[in-house]
Amino acid sequence: KAGVTQTPRYLIKTRGQQVTLSCSPISGHRSVSWYQQTPGQGLQFLFEYFSETQRNKGNFPGRFSGRQFSNSRSEMNVSTLELGDSALYLCASSLDRGQETQYFGPGTRLLVL
Amino acid sequence: GEDVEQSLFLSVREGDSSVINCTYTDSSSTYLYWYKQEPGAGLQLLTYIFSNMDMKQDQRLTVLLNKKDKHLSLRIADTQTGDSAIYFCAVSKSNTGKLIFGQGTTLQVKP
């Protein structure tokens, strides 16, 4: 069974631009969570989607948004990019809300110049 | 609030056992995990334990949970150079879809 896939793997953007990252969960998994990893703040939860609904959200500004499609694929969007948004963005999938074990993708490394 | 703490660095000799420790504050945490991250890669799930368990063994890995002290540990037996990586402890509560991570422990294995 294929693992979690994320595209693109690397991105370079400039301040003020917006970016969309994509995540395809493991087949059959319905829950998708997003995390931001930076050297200073470590791994921080962004949001979680289940059955196309955002169920939980971390402490990030409204510039960070996401959505989930009917096939469980998810996208996250960051608008008006800031230098501090440079990070590794990780997506994780789990079977459903009752099965919490999360499997992570390789991440998208975003550099904002 | 929710907080997870780990020591930042551990150095061992190849063949020795490694023990990585983690403490957490939220006693309602239901699932506790250990993830491994190699340079430039995502997080690899190593093992997990439910809060109603005290111990779990999986080949070279042993997880111990002390709920009273809110302390979780990961023991790696016969540590190999390929085990060099950053190890993250994480906790979650049921039905939140949210993991709270520690800062990560860098394990250095010397030949």
PDB file of C-alpha atoms in Angstrom:
ATOM      1  CA  LYS A   1       0.000   0.000   0.000  1.00  0.00           C
ATOM      2  CA  ALA A   2       1.439   3.381  -0.946  1.00  0.00           C
ATOM      3  CA  GLY A   3       2.296   5.787   1.860  1.00  0.00           C
ATOM      4  CA  VAL A   4       1.304   9.405   2.313  1.00  0.00           C
ATOM      5  CA  THR A   5       2.427  11.524  -0.613  1.00  0.00           C
ATOM      6  CA  GLN A   6       2.990  15.264  -0.638  1.00  0.00           C
ATOM      7  CA  THR A   7       3.552  17.595  -3.554  1.00  0.00           C
ATOM      8  CA  PRO A   8       5.577  19.527  -4.313  1.00  0.00           C
ATOM      9  CA  ARG A   9       8.580  18.442  -2.260  1.00  0.00           C
ATOM     10  CA  TYR A  10      10.315  21.814  -2.468  1.00  0.00           C
ATOM     11  CA  LEU A  11       9.071  25.335  -3.067  1.00  0.00           C
ATOM     12  CA  ILE A  12      10.649  28.764  -3.190  1.00  0.00           C
ATOM     13  CA  LYS A  13       8.357  31.773  -2.920  1.00  0.00           C
ATOM     14  CA  THR A  14       8.745  35.467  -2.175  1.00  0.00           C
ATOM     15  CA  ARG A  15       7.095  37.476   0.560  1.00  0.00           C
ATOM     16  CA  GLY A  16       3.495  38.390  -0.176  1.00  0.00           C
ATOM     17  CA  GLN A  17       2.863  35.463  -2.491  1.00  0.00           C
ATOM     18  CA  GLN A  18       0.519  32.617  -1.725  1.00  0.00           C
ATOM     19  CA  VAL A  19       1.155  28.881  -1.889  1.00  0.00           C
ATOM     20  CA  THR A  20      -0.887  25.671  -2.062  1.00  0.00           C
ATOM     21  CA  LEU A  21       0.457  22.349  -0.822  1.00  0.00           C
ATOM     22  CA  SER A  22      -1.124  18.997  -1.566  1.00  0.00           C
ATOM     23  CA  CYS A  23      -1.386  15.778   0.433  1.00  0.00           C
ATOM     24  CA  SER A  24      -2.697  12.368  -0.636  1.00  0.00           C
ATOM     25  CA  PRO A  25      -3.375  10.091   2.343  1.00  0.00           C
ATOM     26  CA  ILE A  26      -2.869   6.354   2.543  1.00  0.00           C
ATOM     27  CA  SER A  27      -5.657   4.590   0.677  1.00  0.00           C
ATOM     28  CA  GLY A  28      -8.647   4.135   2.972  1.00  0.00           C
ATOM     29  CA  HIS A  29      -7.531   6.778   5.458  1.00  0.00           C
ATOM     30  CA  ARG A  30     -10.102   9.493   6.024  1.00  0.00           C
ATOM     31  CA  SER A  31      -8.399  11.810   8.498  1.00  0.00           C
ATOM     32  CA  VAL A  32      -5.645  14.211   7.409  1.00  0.00           C
ATOM     33  CA  SER A  33      -3.652  16.445   9.753  1.00  0.00           C
ATOM     34  CA  TRP A  34      -1.121  19.137   8.892  1.00  0.00           C
ATOM     35  CA  TYR A  35       1.927  20.217  10.886  1.00  0.00           C
ATOM     36  CA  GLN A  36       4.571  22.895  10.545  1.00  0.00           C
ATOM     37  CA  GLN A  37       8.153  22.078  11.544  1.00  0.00           C
ATOM     38  CA  THR A  38      10.699  24.841  12.165  1.00  0.00           C
ATOM     39  CA  PRO A  39      14.022  24.806  14.053  1.00  0.00           C
ATOM     40  CA  GLY A  40      12.729  27.379  16.522  1.00  0.00           C
ATOM     41  CA  GLN A  41       9.205  26.178  17.246  1.00  0.00           C
ATOM     42  CA  GLY A  42       9.535  22.485  16.506  1.00  0.00           C
ATOM     43  CA  LEU A  43       6.502  20.549  15.300  1.00  0.00           C
ATOM     44  CA  GLN A  44       3.226  22.429  15.606  1.00  0.00           C
ATOM     45  CA  PHE A  45      -0.272  21.296  14.712  1.00  0.00           C
ATOM     46  CA  LEU A  46      -2.018  23.333  12.029  1.00  0.00           C
ATOM     47  CA  PHE A  47      -5.366  21.620  11.475  1.00  0.00           C
ATOM     48  CA  GLU A  48      -7.130  18.310  10.977  1.00  0.00           C
ATOM     49  CA  TYR A  49      -9.720  17.309   8.407  1.00  0.00           C
ATOM     50  CA  PHE A  50     -12.109  14.402   8.504  1.00  0.00           C
ATOM     51  CA  SER A  51     -14.851  13.724   5.956  1.00  0.00           C
ATOM     52  CA  GLU A  52     -14.228  17.092   4.288  1.00  0.00           C
ATOM     53  CA  THR A  53     -14.736  18.995   7.563  1.00  0.00           C
ATOM     54  CA  GLN A  54     -12.133  20.814   9.617  1.00  0.00           C
ATOM     55  CA  ARG A  55     -12.420  19.222  13.053  1.00  0.00           C
ATOM     56  CA  ASN A  56      -9.578  20.830  14.925  1.00  0.00           C
ATOM     57  CA  LYS A  57      -7.353  23.849  14.435  1.00  0.00           C
ATOM     58  CA  GLY A  58      -4.056  24.956  15.952  1.00  0.00           C
ATOM     59  CA  ASN A  59      -2.943  28.457  16.893  1.00  0.00           C
ATOM     60  CA  PHE A  60      -2.045  29.824  13.491  1.00  0.00           C
ATOM     61  CA  PRO A  61      -3.287  33.009  11.823  1.00  0.00           C
ATOM     62  CA  GLY A  62      -6.097  32.966   9.292  1.00  0.00           C
ATOM     63  CA  ARG A  63      -3.548  33.149   6.462  1.00  0.00           C
ATOM     64  CA  PHE A  64      -3.246  29.392   6.925  1.00  0.00           C
ATOM     65  CA  SER A  65      -6.215  27.482   5.574  1.00  0.00           C
ATOM     66  CA  GLY A  66      -6.988  24.070   4.228  1.00  0.00           C
ATOM     67  CA  ARG A  67      -9.595  21.832   2.750  1.00  0.00           C
ATOM     68  CA  GLN A  68     -10.293  18.179   2.136  1.00  0.00           C
ATOM     69  CA  PHE A  69     -11.887  16.628  -0.908  1.00  0.00           C
ATOM     70  CA  SER A  70     -14.328  13.743  -1.146  1.00  0.00           C
ATOM     71  CA  ASN A  71     -11.465  11.337  -1.961  1.00  0.00           C
ATOM     72  CA  SER A  72      -9.764  12.412   1.316  1.00  0.00           C
ATOM     73  CA  ARG A  73      -6.973  14.285  -0.464  1.00  0.00           C
ATOM     74  CA  SER A  74      -6.177  17.537   1.275  1.00  0.00           C
ATOM     75  CA  GLU A  75      -4.656  20.867   0.398  1.00  0.00           C
ATOM     76  CA  MET A  76      -3.365  23.633   2.591  1.00  0.00           C
ATOM     77  CA  ASN A  77      -2.970  27.213   1.509  1.00  0.00           C
ATOM     78  CA  VAL A  78      -0.860  29.996   2.946  1.00  0.00           C
ATOM     79  CA  SER A  79      -1.629  33.508   1.734  1.00  0.00           C
ATOM     80  CA  THR A  80       0.507  36.639   2.008  1.00  0.00           C
ATOM     81  CA  LEU A  81       3.642  34.673   2.787  1.00  0.00           C
ATOM     82  CA  GLU A  82       6.049  35.936   5.442  1.00  0.00           C
ATOM     83  CA  LEU A  83       9.694  35.041   5.938  1.00  0.00           C
ATOM     84  CA  GLY A  84       8.723  33.169   9.106  1.00  0.00           C
ATOM     85  CA  ASP A  85       6.546  30.788   7.100  1.00  0.00           C
ATOM     86  CA  SER A  86       9.698  29.067   5.830  1.00  0.00           C
ATOM     87  CA  ALA A  87       9.377  25.563   7.210  1.00  0.00           C
ATOM     88  CA  LEU A  88       8.849  21.896   6.512  1.00  0.00           C
ATOM     89  CA  TYR A  89       5.118  21.256   6.171  1.00  0.00           C
ATOM     90  CA  LEU A  90       4.140  17.726   7.073  1.00  0.00           C
ATOM     91  CA  CYS A  91       0.912  15.958   6.340  1.00  0.00           C
ATOM     92  CA  ALA A  92      -0.239  12.880   8.246  1.00  0.00           C
ATOM     93  CA  SER A  93      -3.124  10.509   7.677  1.00  0.00           C
ATOM     94  CA  SER A  94      -4.983   8.119   9.942  1.00  0.00           C
ATOM     95  CA  LEU A  95      -7.733   5.619   9.369  1.00  0.00           C
ATOM     96  CA  ASP A  96     -10.509   7.517  11.118  1.00  0.00           C
ATOM     97  CA  ARG A  97     -11.251   9.545  14.219  1.00  0.00           C
ATOM     98  CA  GLY A  98     -11.194   6.494  16.441  1.00  0.00           C
ATOM     99  CA  GLN A  99      -7.849   5.238  15.128  1.00  0.00           C
ATOM    100  CA  GLU A 100      -5.358   7.881  16.107  1.00  0.00           C
ATOM    101  CA  THR A 101      -2.130   6.452  14.732  1.00  0.00           C
ATOM    102  CA  GLN A 102      -0.855   8.996  12.249  1.00  0.00           C
ATOM    103  CA  TYR A 103       1.427   8.181   9.334  1.00  0.00           C
ATOM    104  CA  PHE A 104       3.458  11.028   7.918  1.00  0.00           C
ATOM    105  CA  GLY A 105       4.438  11.990   4.410  1.00  0.00           C
ATOM    106  CA  PRO A 106       7.932  13.216   3.414  1.00  0.00           C
ATOM    107  CA  GLY A 107       6.907  16.858   3.745  1.00  0.00           C
ATOM    108  CA  THR A 108       7.057  19.953   1.576  1.00  0.00           C
ATOM    109  CA  ARG A 109       9.986  22.244   2.280  1.00  0.00           C
ATOM    110  CA  LEU A 110       8.939  25.873   1.734  1.00  0.00           C
ATOM    111  CA  LEU A 111      11.468  28.669   1.549  1.00  0.00           C
ATOM    112  CA  VAL A 112      10.162  32.235   1.580  1.00  0.00           C
ATOM    113  CA  LEU A 113      12.599  34.885   0.331  1.00  0.00           C
TER     114      LEU A 113
ATOM    115  CA  GLY B   1      -1.879  23.196  29.081  1.00  0.00           C
ATOM    116  CA  GLU B   2      -0.421  20.505  26.929  1.00  0.00           C
ATOM    117  CA  ASP B   3       3.352  20.184  27.007  1.00  0.00           C
ATOM    118  CA  VAL B   4       5.845  17.456  26.125  1.00  0.00           C
ATOM    119  CA  GLU B   5       9.491  17.630  27.175  1.00  0.00           C
ATOM    120  CA  GLN B   6      12.513  15.650  25.997  1.00  0.00           C
ATOM    121  CA  SER B   7      16.235  15.937  26.533  1.00  0.00           C
ATOM    122  CA  LEU B   8      17.887  17.304  23.406  1.00  0.00           C
ATOM    123  CA  PHE B   9      20.875  15.029  22.877  1.00  0.00           C
ATOM    124  CA  LEU B  10      22.044  11.486  23.611  1.00  0.00           C
ATOM    125  CA  SER B  11      25.320   9.876  22.555  1.00  0.00           C
ATOM    126  CA  VAL B  12      25.947   6.117  22.806  1.00  0.00           C
ATOM    127  CA  ARG B  13      28.424   3.554  21.488  1.00  0.00           C
ATOM    128  CA  GLU B  14      27.373   1.079  18.827  1.00  0.00           C
ATOM    129  CA  GLY B  15      26.055  -2.087  20.471  1.00  0.00           C
ATOM    130  CA  ASP B  16      24.988  -0.325  23.675  1.00  0.00           C
ATOM    131  CA  SER B  17      21.375   0.305  24.683  1.00  0.00           C
ATOM    132  CA  SER B  18      19.886   3.782  24.247  1.00  0.00           C
ATOM    133  CA  VAL B  19      17.179   5.163  26.490  1.00  0.00           C
ATOM    134  CA  ILE B  20      15.311   8.279  25.398  1.00  0.00           C
ATOM    135  CA  ASN B  21      13.025   9.898  27.950  1.00  0.00           C
ATOM    136  CA  CYS B  22       9.925  12.052  27.650  1.00  0.00           C
ATOM    137  CA  THR B  23       7.582  13.710  30.127  1.00  0.00           C
ATOM    138  CA  TYR B  24       4.144  15.122  29.408  1.00  0.00           C
ATOM    139  CA  THR B  25       1.665  17.210  31.325  1.00  0.00           C
ATOM    140  CA  ASP B  26      -1.788  16.207  30.063  1.00  0.00           C
ATOM    141  CA  SER B  27      -2.940  13.198  32.063  1.00  0.00           C
ATOM    142  CA  SER B  28      -5.876  12.692  29.671  1.00  0.00           C
ATOM    143  CA  SER B  29      -3.495  11.757  26.838  1.00  0.00           C
ATOM    144  CA  THR B  30      -4.735   8.496  25.436  1.00  0.00           C
ATOM    145  CA  TYR B  31      -2.115   7.574  22.846  1.00  0.00           C
ATOM    146  CA  LEU B  32       1.642   8.037  23.132  1.00  0.00           C
ATOM    147  CA  TYR B  33       4.013   7.680  20.204  1.00  0.00           C
ATOM    148  CA  TRP B  34       7.634   7.556  19.211  1.00  0.00           C
ATOM    149  CA  TYR B  35       8.628   8.862  15.786  1.00  0.00           C
ATOM    150  CA  LYS B  36      12.040   8.876  14.094  1.00  0.00           C
ATOM    151  CA  GLN B  37      13.225  11.573  11.699  1.00  0.00           C
ATOM    152  CA  GLU B  38      16.307  11.233   9.540  1.00  0.00           C
ATOM    153  CA  PRO B  39      17.891  14.271   7.837  1.00  0.00           C
ATOM    154  CA  GLY B  40      15.696  15.721   5.105  1.00  0.00           C
ATOM    155  CA  ALA B  41      12.931  13.194   5.693  1.00  0.00           C
ATOM    156  CA  GLY B  42       9.462  13.083   7.201  1.00  0.00           C
ATOM    157  CA  LEU B  43       8.504  11.306  10.423  1.00  0.00           C
ATOM    158  CA  GLN B  44       8.622   7.526  10.613  1.00  0.00           C
ATOM    159  CA  LEU B  45       6.306   5.932  13.159  1.00  0.00           C
ATOM    160  CA  LEU B  46       8.394   3.598  15.331  1.00  0.00           C
ATOM    161  CA  THR B  47       5.914   2.434  17.915  1.00  0.00           C
ATOM    162  CA  TYR B  48       3.030   3.584  20.076  1.00  0.00           C
ATOM    163  CA  ILE B  49       1.389   2.666  23.353  1.00  0.00           C
ATOM    164  CA  PHE B  50      -2.097   3.173  24.684  1.00  0.00           C
ATOM    165  CA  SER B  51      -2.491   4.877  28.040  1.00  0.00           C
ATOM    166  CA  ASN B  52      -3.914   1.718  29.626  1.00  0.00           C
ATOM    167  CA  MET B  53      -0.635  -0.151  28.990  1.00  0.00           C
ATOM    168  CA  ASP B  54       2.602  -0.056  30.988  1.00  0.00           C
ATOM    169  CA  MET B  55       4.986  -1.596  28.519  1.00  0.00           C
ATOM    170  CA  LYS B  56       5.238  -2.589  24.885  1.00  0.00           C
ATOM    171  CA  GLN B  57       8.050  -4.476  23.196  1.00  0.00           C
ATOM    172  CA  ASP B  58       8.640  -4.566  19.463  1.00  0.00           C
ATOM    173  CA  GLN B  59      11.875  -6.278  18.371  1.00  0.00           C
ATOM    174  CA  ARG B  60      14.725  -3.984  19.553  1.00  0.00           C
ATOM    175  CA  LEU B  61      12.328  -1.343  20.869  1.00  0.00           C
ATOM    176  CA  THR B  62      10.822  -1.267  24.361  1.00  0.00           C
ATOM    177  CA  VAL B  63       8.409   1.446  25.461  1.00  0.00           C
ATOM    178  CA  LEU B  64       7.727   2.028  29.145  1.00  0.00           C
ATOM    179  CA  LEU B  65       4.899   4.217  30.394  1.00  0.00           C
ATOM    180  CA  ASN B  66       4.625   5.512  33.954  1.00  0.00           C
ATOM    181  CA  LYS B  67       1.237   7.213  34.085  1.00  0.00           C
ATOM    182  CA  LYS B  68       1.649   8.378  37.665  1.00  0.00           C
ATOM    183  CA  ASP B  69       4.782  10.357  36.792  1.00  0.00           C
ATOM    184  CA  LYS B  70       3.605  11.094  33.206  1.00  0.00           C
ATOM    185  CA  HIS B  71       6.870   9.645  31.946  1.00  0.00           C
ATOM    186  CA  LEU B  72       7.458   7.751  28.715  1.00  0.00           C
ATOM    187  CA  SER B  73      10.692   6.124  27.630  1.00  0.00           C
ATOM    188  CA  LEU B  74      12.018   4.405  24.520  1.00  0.00           C
ATOM    189  CA  ARG B  75      14.773   1.833  24.870  1.00  0.00           C
ATOM    190  CA  ILE B  76      16.666   0.752  21.764  1.00  0.00           C
ATOM    191  CA  ALA B  77      18.638  -2.434  22.310  1.00  0.00           C
ATOM    192  CA  ASP B  78      21.908  -3.098  20.448  1.00  0.00           C
ATOM    193  CA  THR B  79      21.973   0.420  18.999  1.00  0.00           C
ATOM    194  CA  GLN B  80      23.380   0.632  15.468  1.00  0.00           C
ATOM    195  CA  THR B  81      24.836   3.563  13.508  1.00  0.00           C
ATOM    196  CA  GLY B  82      21.701   3.473  11.355  1.00  0.00           C
ATOM    197  CA  ASP B  83      19.718   4.425  14.461  1.00  0.00           C
ATOM    198  CA  SER B  84      21.334   7.889  14.447  1.00  0.00           C
ATOM    199  CA  ALA B  85      18.433  10.304  13.968  1.00  0.00           C
ATOM    200  CA  ILE B  86      16.102  12.625  15.852  1.00  0.00           C
ATOM    201  CA  TYR B  87      13.490  10.869  17.975  1.00  0.00           C
ATOM    202  CA  PHE B  88      10.223  12.577  18.800  1.00  0.00           C
ATOM    203  CA  CYS B  89       7.833  11.733  21.573  1.00  0.00           C
ATOM    204  CA  ALA B  90       4.203  12.680  20.855  1.00  0.00           C
ATOM    205  CA  VAL B  91       0.912  12.429  22.728  1.00  0.00           C
ATOM    206  CA  SER B  92      -2.680  12.743  21.625  1.00  0.00           C
ATOM    207  CA  LYS B  93      -6.174  12.682  22.998  1.00  0.00           C
ATOM    208  CA  SER B  94      -8.836  10.524  21.472  1.00  0.00           C
ATOM    209  CA  ASN B  95     -10.767  12.021  18.570  1.00  0.00           C
ATOM    210  CA  THR B  96      -8.780  15.241  18.283  1.00  0.00           C
ATOM    211  CA  GLY B  97      -6.562  14.362  15.304  1.00  0.00           C
ATOM    212  CA  LYS B  98      -3.880  16.424  17.005  1.00  0.00           C
ATOM    213  CA  LEU B  99      -0.445  15.289  18.154  1.00  0.00           C
ATOM    214  CA  ILE B 100       1.608  17.300  20.650  1.00  0.00           C
ATOM    215  CA  PHE B 101       5.313  16.767  20.054  1.00  0.00           C
ATOM    216  CA  GLY B 102       8.378  17.119  22.198  1.00  0.00           C
ATOM    217  CA  GLN B 103      11.400  19.037  20.887  1.00  0.00           C
ATOM    218  CA  GLY B 104      13.092  15.863  19.721  1.00  0.00           C
ATOM    219  CA  THR B 105      16.157  14.010  21.009  1.00  0.00           C
ATOM    220  CA  THR B 106      19.143  13.756  18.682  1.00  0.00           C
ATOM    221  CA  LEU B 107      20.662  10.290  19.046  1.00  0.00           C
ATOM    222  CA  GLN B 108      24.304  10.028  18.033  1.00  0.00           C
ATOM    223  CA  VAL B 109      25.707   6.512  17.710  1.00  0.00           C
ATOM    224  CA  LYS B 110      29.483   6.269  17.699  1.00  0.00           C
ATOM    225  CA  PRO B 111      31.158   3.275  16.041  1.00  0.00           C
TER     226      PRO B 111
END
